[in-house]
GROMACS .gro file of N, CA and C in nm:
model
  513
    1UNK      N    1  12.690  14.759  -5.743
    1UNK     CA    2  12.677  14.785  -5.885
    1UNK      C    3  12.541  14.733  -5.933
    2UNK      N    4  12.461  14.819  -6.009
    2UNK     CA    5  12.333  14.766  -6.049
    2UNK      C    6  12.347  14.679  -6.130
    3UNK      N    7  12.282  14.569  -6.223
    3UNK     CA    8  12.288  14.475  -6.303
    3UNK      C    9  12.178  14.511  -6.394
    4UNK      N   10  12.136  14.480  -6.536
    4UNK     CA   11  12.045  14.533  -6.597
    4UNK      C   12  11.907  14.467  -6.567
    5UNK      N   13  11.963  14.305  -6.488
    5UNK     CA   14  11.842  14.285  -6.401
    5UNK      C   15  11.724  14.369  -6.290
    6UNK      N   16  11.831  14.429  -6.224
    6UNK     CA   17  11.783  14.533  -6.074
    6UNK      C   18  11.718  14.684  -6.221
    7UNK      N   19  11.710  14.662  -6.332
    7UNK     CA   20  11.739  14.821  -6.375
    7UNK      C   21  11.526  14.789  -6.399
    8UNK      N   22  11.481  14.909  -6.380
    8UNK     CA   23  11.319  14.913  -6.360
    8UNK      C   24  11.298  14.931  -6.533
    9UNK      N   25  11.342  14.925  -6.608
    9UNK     CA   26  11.329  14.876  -6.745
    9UNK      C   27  11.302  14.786  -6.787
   10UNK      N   28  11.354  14.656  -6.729
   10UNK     CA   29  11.313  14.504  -6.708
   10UNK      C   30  11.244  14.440  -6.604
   11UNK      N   31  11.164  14.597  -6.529
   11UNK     CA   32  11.067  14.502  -6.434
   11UNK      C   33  10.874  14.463  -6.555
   12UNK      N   34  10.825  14.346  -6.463
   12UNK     CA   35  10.698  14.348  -6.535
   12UNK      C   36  10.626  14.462  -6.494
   13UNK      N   37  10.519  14.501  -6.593
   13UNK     CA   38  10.435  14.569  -6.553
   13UNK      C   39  10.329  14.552  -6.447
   14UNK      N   40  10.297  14.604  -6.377
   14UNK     CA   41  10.167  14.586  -6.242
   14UNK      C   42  10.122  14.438  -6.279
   15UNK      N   43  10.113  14.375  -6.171
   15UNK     CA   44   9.972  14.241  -6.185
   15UNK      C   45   9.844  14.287  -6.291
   16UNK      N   46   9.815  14.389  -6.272
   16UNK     CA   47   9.677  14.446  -6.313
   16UNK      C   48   9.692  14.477  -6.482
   17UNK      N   49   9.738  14.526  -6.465
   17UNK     CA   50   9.848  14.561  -6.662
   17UNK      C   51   9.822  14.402  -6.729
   18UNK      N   52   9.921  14.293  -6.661
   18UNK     CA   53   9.914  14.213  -6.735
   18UNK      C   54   9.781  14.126  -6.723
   19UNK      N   55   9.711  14.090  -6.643
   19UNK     CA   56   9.586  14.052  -6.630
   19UNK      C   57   9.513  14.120  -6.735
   20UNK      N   58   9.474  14.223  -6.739
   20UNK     CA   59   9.410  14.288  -6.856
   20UNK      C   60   9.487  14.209  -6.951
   21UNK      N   61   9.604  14.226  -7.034
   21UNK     CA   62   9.663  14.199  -7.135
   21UNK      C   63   9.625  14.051  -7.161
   22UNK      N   64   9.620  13.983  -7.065
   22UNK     CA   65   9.628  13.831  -7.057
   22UNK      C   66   9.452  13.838  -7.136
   23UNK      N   67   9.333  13.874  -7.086
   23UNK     CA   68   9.223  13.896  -7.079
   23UNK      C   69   9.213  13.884  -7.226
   24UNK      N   70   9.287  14.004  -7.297
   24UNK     CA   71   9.271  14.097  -7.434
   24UNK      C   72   9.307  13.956  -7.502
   25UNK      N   73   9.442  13.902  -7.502
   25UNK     CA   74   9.492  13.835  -7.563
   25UNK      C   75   9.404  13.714  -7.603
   26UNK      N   76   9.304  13.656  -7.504
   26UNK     CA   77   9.201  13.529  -7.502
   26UNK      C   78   9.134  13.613  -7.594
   27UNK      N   79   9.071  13.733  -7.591
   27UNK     CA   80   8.966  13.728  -7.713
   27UNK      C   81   8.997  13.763  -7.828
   28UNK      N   82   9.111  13.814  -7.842
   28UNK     CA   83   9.207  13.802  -7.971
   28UNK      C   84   9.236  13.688  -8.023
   29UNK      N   85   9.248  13.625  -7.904
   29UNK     CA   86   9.256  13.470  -8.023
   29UNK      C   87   9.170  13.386  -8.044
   30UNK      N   88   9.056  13.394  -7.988
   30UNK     CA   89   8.918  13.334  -8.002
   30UNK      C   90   8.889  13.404  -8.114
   31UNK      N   91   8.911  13.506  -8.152
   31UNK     CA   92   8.875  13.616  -8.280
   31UNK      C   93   8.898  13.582  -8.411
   32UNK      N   94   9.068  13.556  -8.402
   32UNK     CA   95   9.139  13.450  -8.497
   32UNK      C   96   9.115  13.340  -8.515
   33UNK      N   97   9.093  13.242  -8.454
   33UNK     CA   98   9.012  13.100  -8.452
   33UNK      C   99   8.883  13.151  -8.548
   34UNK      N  100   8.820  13.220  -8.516
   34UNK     CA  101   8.673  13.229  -8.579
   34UNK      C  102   8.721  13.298  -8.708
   35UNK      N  103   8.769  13.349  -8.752
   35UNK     CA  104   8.784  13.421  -8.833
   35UNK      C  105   8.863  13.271  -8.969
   36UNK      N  106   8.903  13.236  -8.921
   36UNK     CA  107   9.007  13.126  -8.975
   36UNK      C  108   8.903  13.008  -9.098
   37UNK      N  109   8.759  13.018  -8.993
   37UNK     CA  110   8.645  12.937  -9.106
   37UNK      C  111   8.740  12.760  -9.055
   38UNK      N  112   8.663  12.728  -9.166
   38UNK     CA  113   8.712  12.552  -9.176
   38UNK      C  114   8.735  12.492  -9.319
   39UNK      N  115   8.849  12.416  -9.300
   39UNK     CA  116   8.848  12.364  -9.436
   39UNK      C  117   8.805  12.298  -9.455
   40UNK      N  118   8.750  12.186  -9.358
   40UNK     CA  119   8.667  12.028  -9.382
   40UNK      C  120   8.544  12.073  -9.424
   41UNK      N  121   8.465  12.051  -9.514
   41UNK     CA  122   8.330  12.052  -9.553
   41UNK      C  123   8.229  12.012  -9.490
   42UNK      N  124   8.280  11.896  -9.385
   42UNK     CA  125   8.208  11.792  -9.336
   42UNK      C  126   8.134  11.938  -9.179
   43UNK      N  127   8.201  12.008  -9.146
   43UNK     CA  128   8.195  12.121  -9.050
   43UNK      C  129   8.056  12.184  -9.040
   44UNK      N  130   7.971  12.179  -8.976
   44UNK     CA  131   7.846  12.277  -8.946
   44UNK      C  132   7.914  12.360  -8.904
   45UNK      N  133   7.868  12.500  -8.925
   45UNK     CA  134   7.877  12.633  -8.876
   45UNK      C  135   7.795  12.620  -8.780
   46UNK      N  136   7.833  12.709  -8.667
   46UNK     CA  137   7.794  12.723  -8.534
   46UNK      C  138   7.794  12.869  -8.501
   47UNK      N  139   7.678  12.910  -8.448
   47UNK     CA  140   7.706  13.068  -8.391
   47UNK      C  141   7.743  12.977  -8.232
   48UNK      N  142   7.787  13.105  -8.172
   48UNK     CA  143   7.895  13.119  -8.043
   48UNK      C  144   7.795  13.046  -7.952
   49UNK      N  145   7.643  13.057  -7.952
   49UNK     CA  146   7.557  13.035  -7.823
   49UNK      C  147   7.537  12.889  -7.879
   50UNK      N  148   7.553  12.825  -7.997
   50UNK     CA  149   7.530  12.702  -8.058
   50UNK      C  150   7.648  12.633  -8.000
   51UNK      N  151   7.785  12.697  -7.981
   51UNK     CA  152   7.884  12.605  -7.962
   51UNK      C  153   7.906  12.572  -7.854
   52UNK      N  154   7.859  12.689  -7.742
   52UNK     CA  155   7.865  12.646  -7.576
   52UNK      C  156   7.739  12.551  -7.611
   53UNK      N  157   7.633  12.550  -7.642
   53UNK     CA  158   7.537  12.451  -7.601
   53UNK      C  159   7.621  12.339  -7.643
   54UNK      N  160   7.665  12.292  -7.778
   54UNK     CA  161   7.725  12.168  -7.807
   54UNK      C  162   7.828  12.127  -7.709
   55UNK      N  163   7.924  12.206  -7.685
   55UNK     CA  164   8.032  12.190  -7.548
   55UNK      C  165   8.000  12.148  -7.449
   56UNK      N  166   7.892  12.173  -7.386
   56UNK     CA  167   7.786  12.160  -7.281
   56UNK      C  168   7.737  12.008  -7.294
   57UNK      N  169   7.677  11.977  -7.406
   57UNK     CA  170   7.645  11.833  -7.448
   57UNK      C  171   7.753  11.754  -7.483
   58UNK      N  172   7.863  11.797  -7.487
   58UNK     CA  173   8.002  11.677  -7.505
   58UNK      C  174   8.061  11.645  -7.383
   59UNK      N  175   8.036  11.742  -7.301
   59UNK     CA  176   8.088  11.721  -7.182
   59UNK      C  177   7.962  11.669  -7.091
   60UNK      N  178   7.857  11.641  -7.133
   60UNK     CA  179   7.725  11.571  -7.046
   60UNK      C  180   7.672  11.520  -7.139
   61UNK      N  181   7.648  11.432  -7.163
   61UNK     CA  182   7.558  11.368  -7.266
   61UNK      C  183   7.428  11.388  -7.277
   62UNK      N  184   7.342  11.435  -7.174
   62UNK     CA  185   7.229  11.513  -7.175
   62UNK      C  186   7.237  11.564  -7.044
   63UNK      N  187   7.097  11.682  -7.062
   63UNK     CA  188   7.075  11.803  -7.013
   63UNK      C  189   6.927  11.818  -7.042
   64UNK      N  190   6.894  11.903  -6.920
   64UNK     CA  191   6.771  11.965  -6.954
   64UNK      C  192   6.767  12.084  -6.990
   65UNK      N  193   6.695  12.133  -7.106
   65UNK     CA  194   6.743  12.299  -7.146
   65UNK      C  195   6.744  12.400  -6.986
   66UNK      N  196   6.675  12.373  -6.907
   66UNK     CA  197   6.738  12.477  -6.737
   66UNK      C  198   6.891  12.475  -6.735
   67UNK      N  199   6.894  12.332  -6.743
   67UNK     CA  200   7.011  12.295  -6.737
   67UNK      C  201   7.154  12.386  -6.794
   68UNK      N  202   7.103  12.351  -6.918
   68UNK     CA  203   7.186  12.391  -7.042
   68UNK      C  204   7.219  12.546  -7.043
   69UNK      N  205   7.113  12.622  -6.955
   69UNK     CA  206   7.072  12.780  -6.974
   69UNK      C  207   7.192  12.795  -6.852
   70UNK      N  208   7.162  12.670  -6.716
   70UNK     CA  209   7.253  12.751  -6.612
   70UNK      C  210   7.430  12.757  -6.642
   71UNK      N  211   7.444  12.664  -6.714
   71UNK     CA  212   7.554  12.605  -6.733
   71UNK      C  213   7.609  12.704  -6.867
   72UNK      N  214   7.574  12.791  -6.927
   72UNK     CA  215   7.635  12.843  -7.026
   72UNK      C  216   7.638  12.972  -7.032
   73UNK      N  217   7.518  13.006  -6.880
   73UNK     CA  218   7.506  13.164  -6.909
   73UNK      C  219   7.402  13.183  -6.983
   74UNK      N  220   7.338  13.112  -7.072
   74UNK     CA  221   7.250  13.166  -7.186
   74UNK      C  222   7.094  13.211  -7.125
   75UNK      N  223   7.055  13.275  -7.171
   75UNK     CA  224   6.905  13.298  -7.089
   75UNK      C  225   6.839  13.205  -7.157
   76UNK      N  226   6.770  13.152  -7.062
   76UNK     CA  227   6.650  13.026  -7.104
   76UNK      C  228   6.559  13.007  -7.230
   77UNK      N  229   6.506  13.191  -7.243
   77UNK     CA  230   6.421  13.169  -7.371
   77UNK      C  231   6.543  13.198  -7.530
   78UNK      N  232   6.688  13.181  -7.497
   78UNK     CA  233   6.738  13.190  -7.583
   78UNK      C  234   6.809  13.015  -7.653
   79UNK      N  235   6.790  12.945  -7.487
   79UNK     CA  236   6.879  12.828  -7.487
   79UNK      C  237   6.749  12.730  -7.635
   80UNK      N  238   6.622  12.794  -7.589
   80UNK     CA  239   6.518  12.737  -7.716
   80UNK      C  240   6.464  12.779  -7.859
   81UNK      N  241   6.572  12.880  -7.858
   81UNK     CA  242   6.597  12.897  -7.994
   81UNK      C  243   6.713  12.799  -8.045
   82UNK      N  244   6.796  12.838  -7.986
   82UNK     CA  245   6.967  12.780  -7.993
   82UNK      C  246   6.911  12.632  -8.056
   83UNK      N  247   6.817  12.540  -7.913
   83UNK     CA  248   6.784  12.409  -7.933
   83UNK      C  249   6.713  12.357  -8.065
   84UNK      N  250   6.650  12.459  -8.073
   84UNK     CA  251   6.535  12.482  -8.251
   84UNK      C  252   6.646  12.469  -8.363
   85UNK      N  253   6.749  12.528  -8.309
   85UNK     CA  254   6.819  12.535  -8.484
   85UNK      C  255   6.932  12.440  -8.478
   86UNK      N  256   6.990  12.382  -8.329
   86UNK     CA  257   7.056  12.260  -8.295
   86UNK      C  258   6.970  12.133  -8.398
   87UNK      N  259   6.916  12.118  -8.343
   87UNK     CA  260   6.801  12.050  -8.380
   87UNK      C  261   6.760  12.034  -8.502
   88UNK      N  262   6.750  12.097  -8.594
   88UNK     CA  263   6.776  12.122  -8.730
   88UNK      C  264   6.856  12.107  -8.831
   89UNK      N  265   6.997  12.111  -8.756
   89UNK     CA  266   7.101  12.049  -8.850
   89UNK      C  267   7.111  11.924  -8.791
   90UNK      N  268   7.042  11.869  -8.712
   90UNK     CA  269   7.048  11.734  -8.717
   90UNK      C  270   7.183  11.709  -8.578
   91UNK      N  271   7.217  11.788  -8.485
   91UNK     CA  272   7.321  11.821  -8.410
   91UNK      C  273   7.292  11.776  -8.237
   92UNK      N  274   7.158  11.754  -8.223
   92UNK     CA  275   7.095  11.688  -8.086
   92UNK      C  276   6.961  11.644  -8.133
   93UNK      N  277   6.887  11.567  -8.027
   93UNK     CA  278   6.792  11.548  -8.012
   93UNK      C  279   6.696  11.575  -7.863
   94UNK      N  280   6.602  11.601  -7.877
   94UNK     CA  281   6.496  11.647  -7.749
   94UNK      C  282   6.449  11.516  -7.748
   95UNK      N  283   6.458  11.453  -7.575
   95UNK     CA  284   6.392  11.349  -7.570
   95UNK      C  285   6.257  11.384  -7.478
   96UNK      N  286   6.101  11.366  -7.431
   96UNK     CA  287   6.000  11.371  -7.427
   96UNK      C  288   6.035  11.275  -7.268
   97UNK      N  289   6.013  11.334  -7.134
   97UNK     CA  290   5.995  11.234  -7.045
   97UNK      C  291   5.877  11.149  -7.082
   98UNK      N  292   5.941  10.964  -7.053
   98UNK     CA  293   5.776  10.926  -7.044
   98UNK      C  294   5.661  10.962  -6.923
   99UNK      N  295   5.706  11.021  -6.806
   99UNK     CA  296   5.624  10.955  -6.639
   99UNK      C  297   5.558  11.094  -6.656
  100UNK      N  298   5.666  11.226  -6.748
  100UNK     CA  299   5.625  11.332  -6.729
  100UNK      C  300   5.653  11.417  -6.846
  101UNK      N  301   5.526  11.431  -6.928
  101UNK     CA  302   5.553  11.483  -7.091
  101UNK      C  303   5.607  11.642  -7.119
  102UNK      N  304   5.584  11.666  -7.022
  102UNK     CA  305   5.646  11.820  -7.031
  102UNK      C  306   5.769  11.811  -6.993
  103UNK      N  307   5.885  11.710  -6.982
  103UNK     CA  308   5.999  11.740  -6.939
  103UNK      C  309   6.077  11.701  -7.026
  104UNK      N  310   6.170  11.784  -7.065
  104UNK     CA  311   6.277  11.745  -7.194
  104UNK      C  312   6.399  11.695  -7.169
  105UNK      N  313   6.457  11.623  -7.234
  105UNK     CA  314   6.644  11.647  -7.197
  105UNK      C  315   6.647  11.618  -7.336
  106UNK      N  316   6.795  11.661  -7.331
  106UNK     CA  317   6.853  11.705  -7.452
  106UNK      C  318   6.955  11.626  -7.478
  107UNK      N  319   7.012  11.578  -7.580
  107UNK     CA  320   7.132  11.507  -7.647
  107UNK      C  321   7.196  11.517  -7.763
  108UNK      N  322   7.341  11.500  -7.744
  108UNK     CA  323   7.410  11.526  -7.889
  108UNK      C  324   7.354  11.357  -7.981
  109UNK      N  325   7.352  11.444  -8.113
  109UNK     CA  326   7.374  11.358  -8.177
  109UNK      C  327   7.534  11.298  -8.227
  110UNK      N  328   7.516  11.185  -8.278
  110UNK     CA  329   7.628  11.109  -8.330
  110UNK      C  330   7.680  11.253  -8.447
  111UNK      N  331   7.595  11.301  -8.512
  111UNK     CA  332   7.662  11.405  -8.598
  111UNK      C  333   7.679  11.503  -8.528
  112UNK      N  334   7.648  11.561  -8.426
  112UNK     CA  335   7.676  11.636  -8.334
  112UNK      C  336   7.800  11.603  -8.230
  113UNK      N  337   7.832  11.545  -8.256
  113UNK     CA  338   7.983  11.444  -8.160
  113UNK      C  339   8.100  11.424  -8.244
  114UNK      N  340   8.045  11.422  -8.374
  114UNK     CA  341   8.159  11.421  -8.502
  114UNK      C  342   8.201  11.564  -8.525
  115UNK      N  343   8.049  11.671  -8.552
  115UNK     CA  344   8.109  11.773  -8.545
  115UNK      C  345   8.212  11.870  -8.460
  116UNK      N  346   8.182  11.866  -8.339
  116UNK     CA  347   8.258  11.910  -8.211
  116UNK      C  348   8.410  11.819  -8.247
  117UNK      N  349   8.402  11.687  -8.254
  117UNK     CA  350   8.554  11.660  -8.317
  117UNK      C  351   8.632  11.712  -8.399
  118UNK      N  352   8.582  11.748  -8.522
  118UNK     CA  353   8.614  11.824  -8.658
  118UNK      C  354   8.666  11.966  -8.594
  119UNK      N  355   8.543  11.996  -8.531
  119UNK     CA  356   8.605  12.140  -8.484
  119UNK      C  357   8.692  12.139  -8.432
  120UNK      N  358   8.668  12.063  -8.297
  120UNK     CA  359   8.840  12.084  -8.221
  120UNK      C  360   8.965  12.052  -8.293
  121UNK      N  361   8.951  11.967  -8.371
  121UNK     CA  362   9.102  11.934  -8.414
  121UNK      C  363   9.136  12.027  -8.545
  122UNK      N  364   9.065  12.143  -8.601
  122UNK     CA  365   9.081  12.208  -8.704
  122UNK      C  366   9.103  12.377  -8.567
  123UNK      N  367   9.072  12.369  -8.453
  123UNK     CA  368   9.118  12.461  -8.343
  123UNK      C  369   9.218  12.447  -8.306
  124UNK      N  370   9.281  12.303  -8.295
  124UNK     CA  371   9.405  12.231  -8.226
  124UNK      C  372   9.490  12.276  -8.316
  125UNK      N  373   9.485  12.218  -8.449
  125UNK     CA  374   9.610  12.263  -8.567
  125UNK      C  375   9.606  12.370  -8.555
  126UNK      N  376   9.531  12.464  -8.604
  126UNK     CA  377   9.537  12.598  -8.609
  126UNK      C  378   9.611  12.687  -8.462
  127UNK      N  379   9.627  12.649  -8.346
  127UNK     CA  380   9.655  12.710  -8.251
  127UNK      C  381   9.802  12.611  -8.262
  128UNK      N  382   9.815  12.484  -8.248
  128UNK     CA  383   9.946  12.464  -8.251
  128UNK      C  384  10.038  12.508  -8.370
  129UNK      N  385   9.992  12.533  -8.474
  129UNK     CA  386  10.087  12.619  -8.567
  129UNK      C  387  10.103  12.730  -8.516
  130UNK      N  388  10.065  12.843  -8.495
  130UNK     CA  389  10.076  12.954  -8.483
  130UNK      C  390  10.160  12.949  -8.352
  131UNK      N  391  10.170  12.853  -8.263
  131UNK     CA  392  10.287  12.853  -8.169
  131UNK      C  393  10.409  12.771  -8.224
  132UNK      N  394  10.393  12.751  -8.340
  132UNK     CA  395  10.516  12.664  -8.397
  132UNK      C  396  10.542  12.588  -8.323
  133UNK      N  397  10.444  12.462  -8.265
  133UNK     CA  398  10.400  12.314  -8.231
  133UNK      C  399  10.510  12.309  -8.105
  134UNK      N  400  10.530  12.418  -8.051
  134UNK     CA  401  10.617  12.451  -7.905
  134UNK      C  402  10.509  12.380  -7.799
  135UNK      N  403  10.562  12.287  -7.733
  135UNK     CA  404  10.483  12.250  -7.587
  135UNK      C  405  10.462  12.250  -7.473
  136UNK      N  406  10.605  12.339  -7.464
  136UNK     CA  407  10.648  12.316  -7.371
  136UNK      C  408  10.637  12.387  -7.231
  137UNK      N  409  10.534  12.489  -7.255
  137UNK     CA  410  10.450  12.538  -7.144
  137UNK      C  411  10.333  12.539  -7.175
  138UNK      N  412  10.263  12.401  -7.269
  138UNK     CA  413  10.125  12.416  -7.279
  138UNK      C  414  10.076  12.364  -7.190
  139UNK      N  415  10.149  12.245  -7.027
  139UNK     CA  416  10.025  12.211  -6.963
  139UNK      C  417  10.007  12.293  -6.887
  140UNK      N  418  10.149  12.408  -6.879
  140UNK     CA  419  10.092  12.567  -6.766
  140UNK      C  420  10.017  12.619  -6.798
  141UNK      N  421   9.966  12.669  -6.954
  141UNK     CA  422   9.889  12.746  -7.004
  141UNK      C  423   9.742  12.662  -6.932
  142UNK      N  424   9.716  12.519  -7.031
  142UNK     CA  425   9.602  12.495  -6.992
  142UNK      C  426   9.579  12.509  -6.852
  143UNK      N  427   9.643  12.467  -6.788
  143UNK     CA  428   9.605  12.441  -6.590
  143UNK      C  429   9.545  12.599  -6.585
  144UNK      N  430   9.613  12.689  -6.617
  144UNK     CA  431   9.610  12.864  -6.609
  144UNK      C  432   9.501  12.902  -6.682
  145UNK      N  433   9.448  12.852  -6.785
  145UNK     CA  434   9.325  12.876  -6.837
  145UNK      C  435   9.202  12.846  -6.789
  146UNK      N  436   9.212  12.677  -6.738
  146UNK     CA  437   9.101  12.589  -6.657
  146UNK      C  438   9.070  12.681  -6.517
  147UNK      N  439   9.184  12.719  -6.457
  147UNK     CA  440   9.160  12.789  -6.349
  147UNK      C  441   9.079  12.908  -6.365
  148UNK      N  442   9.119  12.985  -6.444
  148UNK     CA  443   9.051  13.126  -6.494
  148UNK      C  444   8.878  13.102  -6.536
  149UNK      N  445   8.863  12.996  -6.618
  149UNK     CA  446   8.760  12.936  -6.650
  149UNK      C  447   8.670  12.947  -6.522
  150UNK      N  448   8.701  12.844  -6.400
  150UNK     CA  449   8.623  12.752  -6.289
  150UNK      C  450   8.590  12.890  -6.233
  151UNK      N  451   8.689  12.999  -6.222
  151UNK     CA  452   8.663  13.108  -6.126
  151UNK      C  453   8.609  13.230  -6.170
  152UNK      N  454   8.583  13.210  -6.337
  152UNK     CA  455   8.478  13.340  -6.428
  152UNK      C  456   8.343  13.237  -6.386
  153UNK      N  457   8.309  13.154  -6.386
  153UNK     CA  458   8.205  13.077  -6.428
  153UNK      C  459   8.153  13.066  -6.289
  154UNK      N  460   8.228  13.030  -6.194
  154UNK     CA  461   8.170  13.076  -6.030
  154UNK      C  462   8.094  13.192  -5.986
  155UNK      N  463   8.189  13.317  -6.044
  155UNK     CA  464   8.149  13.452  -5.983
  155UNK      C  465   8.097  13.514  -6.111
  156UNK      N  466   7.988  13.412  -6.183
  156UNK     CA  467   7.896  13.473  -6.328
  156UNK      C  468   7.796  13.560  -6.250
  157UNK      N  469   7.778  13.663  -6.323
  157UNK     CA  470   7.624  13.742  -6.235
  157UNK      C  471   7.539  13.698  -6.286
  158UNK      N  472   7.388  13.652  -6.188
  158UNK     CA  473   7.327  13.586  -6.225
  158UNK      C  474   7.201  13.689  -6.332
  159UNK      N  475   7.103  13.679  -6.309
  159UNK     CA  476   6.992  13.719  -6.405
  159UNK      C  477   6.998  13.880  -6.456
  160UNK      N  478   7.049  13.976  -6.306
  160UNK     CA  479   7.119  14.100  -6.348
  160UNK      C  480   7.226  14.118  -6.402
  161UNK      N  481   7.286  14.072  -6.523
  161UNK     CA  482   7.388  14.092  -6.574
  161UNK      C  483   7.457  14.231  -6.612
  162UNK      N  484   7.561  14.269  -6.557
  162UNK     CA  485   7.602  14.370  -6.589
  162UNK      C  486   7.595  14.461  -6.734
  163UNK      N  487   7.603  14.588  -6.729
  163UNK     CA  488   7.619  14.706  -6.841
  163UNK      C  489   7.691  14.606  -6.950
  164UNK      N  490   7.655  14.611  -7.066
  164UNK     CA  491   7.715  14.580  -7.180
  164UNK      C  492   7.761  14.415  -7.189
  165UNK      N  493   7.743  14.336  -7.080
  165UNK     CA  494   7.747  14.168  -7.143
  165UNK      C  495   7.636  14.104  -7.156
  166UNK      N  496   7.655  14.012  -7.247
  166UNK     CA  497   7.669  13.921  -7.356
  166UNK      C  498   7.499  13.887  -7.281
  167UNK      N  499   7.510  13.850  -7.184
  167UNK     CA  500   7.384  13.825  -7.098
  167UNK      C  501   7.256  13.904  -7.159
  168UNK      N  502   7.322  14.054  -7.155
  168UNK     CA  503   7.200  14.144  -7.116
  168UNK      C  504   7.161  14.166  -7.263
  169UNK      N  505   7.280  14.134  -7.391
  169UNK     CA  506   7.252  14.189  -7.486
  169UNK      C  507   7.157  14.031  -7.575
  170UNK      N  508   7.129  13.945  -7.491
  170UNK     CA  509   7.050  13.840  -7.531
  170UNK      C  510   7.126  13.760  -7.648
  171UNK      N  511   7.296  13.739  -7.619
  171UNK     CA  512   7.382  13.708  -7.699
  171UNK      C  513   7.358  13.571  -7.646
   0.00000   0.00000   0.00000
């Protein structure tokens, strides 16, 4: 006797189906996050190539803009714009090697360390509401995200970036 289990109505769709879906769903909600703004005042606005650089500097305390370019994807002569207007709201600082004056590294500032806080925890609320503060498969999600992460960021194409990304369009 079949069960409505065995019935192909309740099978998943292909691996491939939901992978895509899974895919769609991350930039749908990165979409919503952005779209959402901030209520704290205290918040710098960030374009997208401003926030990997800051991410980049929370998770290293400095960097050399090469650095910063390999690590985010960003093309180099973009990582010194990004740094120009970082820099401006007061969000890092460029430090000057002494032994060797042409060499930079880069650092968050203290307001640049507050901000990235503000943000995340106005990302955190906002994503734990909308799951109605359920936890209970969030350390699968994250582990499942981190993984996806380590293994987009491995197999990044390097300087030939493919038709239509973010790379080529000097995003």
């Amino acid at each position: 006797m079949k069960t409505d289990r065995d019935s192909s109505a309740h099978k998943a769709p292909p691996a491939a189906i939901r992978w895509a879906d899974l895919a769609d769903l991350i930039l749908i909600i990165a979409r919503e996050i952005q779209f959402r703004g901030y209520r704290d005042d205290r918040v710098f606005l960030l374009s997208q190539s401003e926030g990997m650089v800051m991410r980049h500097l929370v998770a290293y305390a400095s960097a050399t803009p090469s650095q910063i370019a390999a690590a985010t994807g960003l093309q180099r002569t973009n990582v010194s714009t990004v740094l120009r207007d970082l820099e401006g709201k007061g969000l890092i600082e460029r430090h000057v090697y002494p032994d060797d004056r042409r060499g930079v590294s880069v650092h968050r500032t203290r307001r640049g360390a507050d901000n990235y806080a503000l943000v995340r925890k106005e990302w955190g609320d906002a994503v734990s509401a909308a799951a109605g503060g359920d936890t209970s498969r969030l350390d699968d999600a994250l582990a499942l995200l981190r993984s996806i992460e380590a293994g987009l960021i491995a197999t990044r194409p390097a300087e030939g970036a493919a038709r239509g990304s973010a790379r080529r369009q000097n995003i």
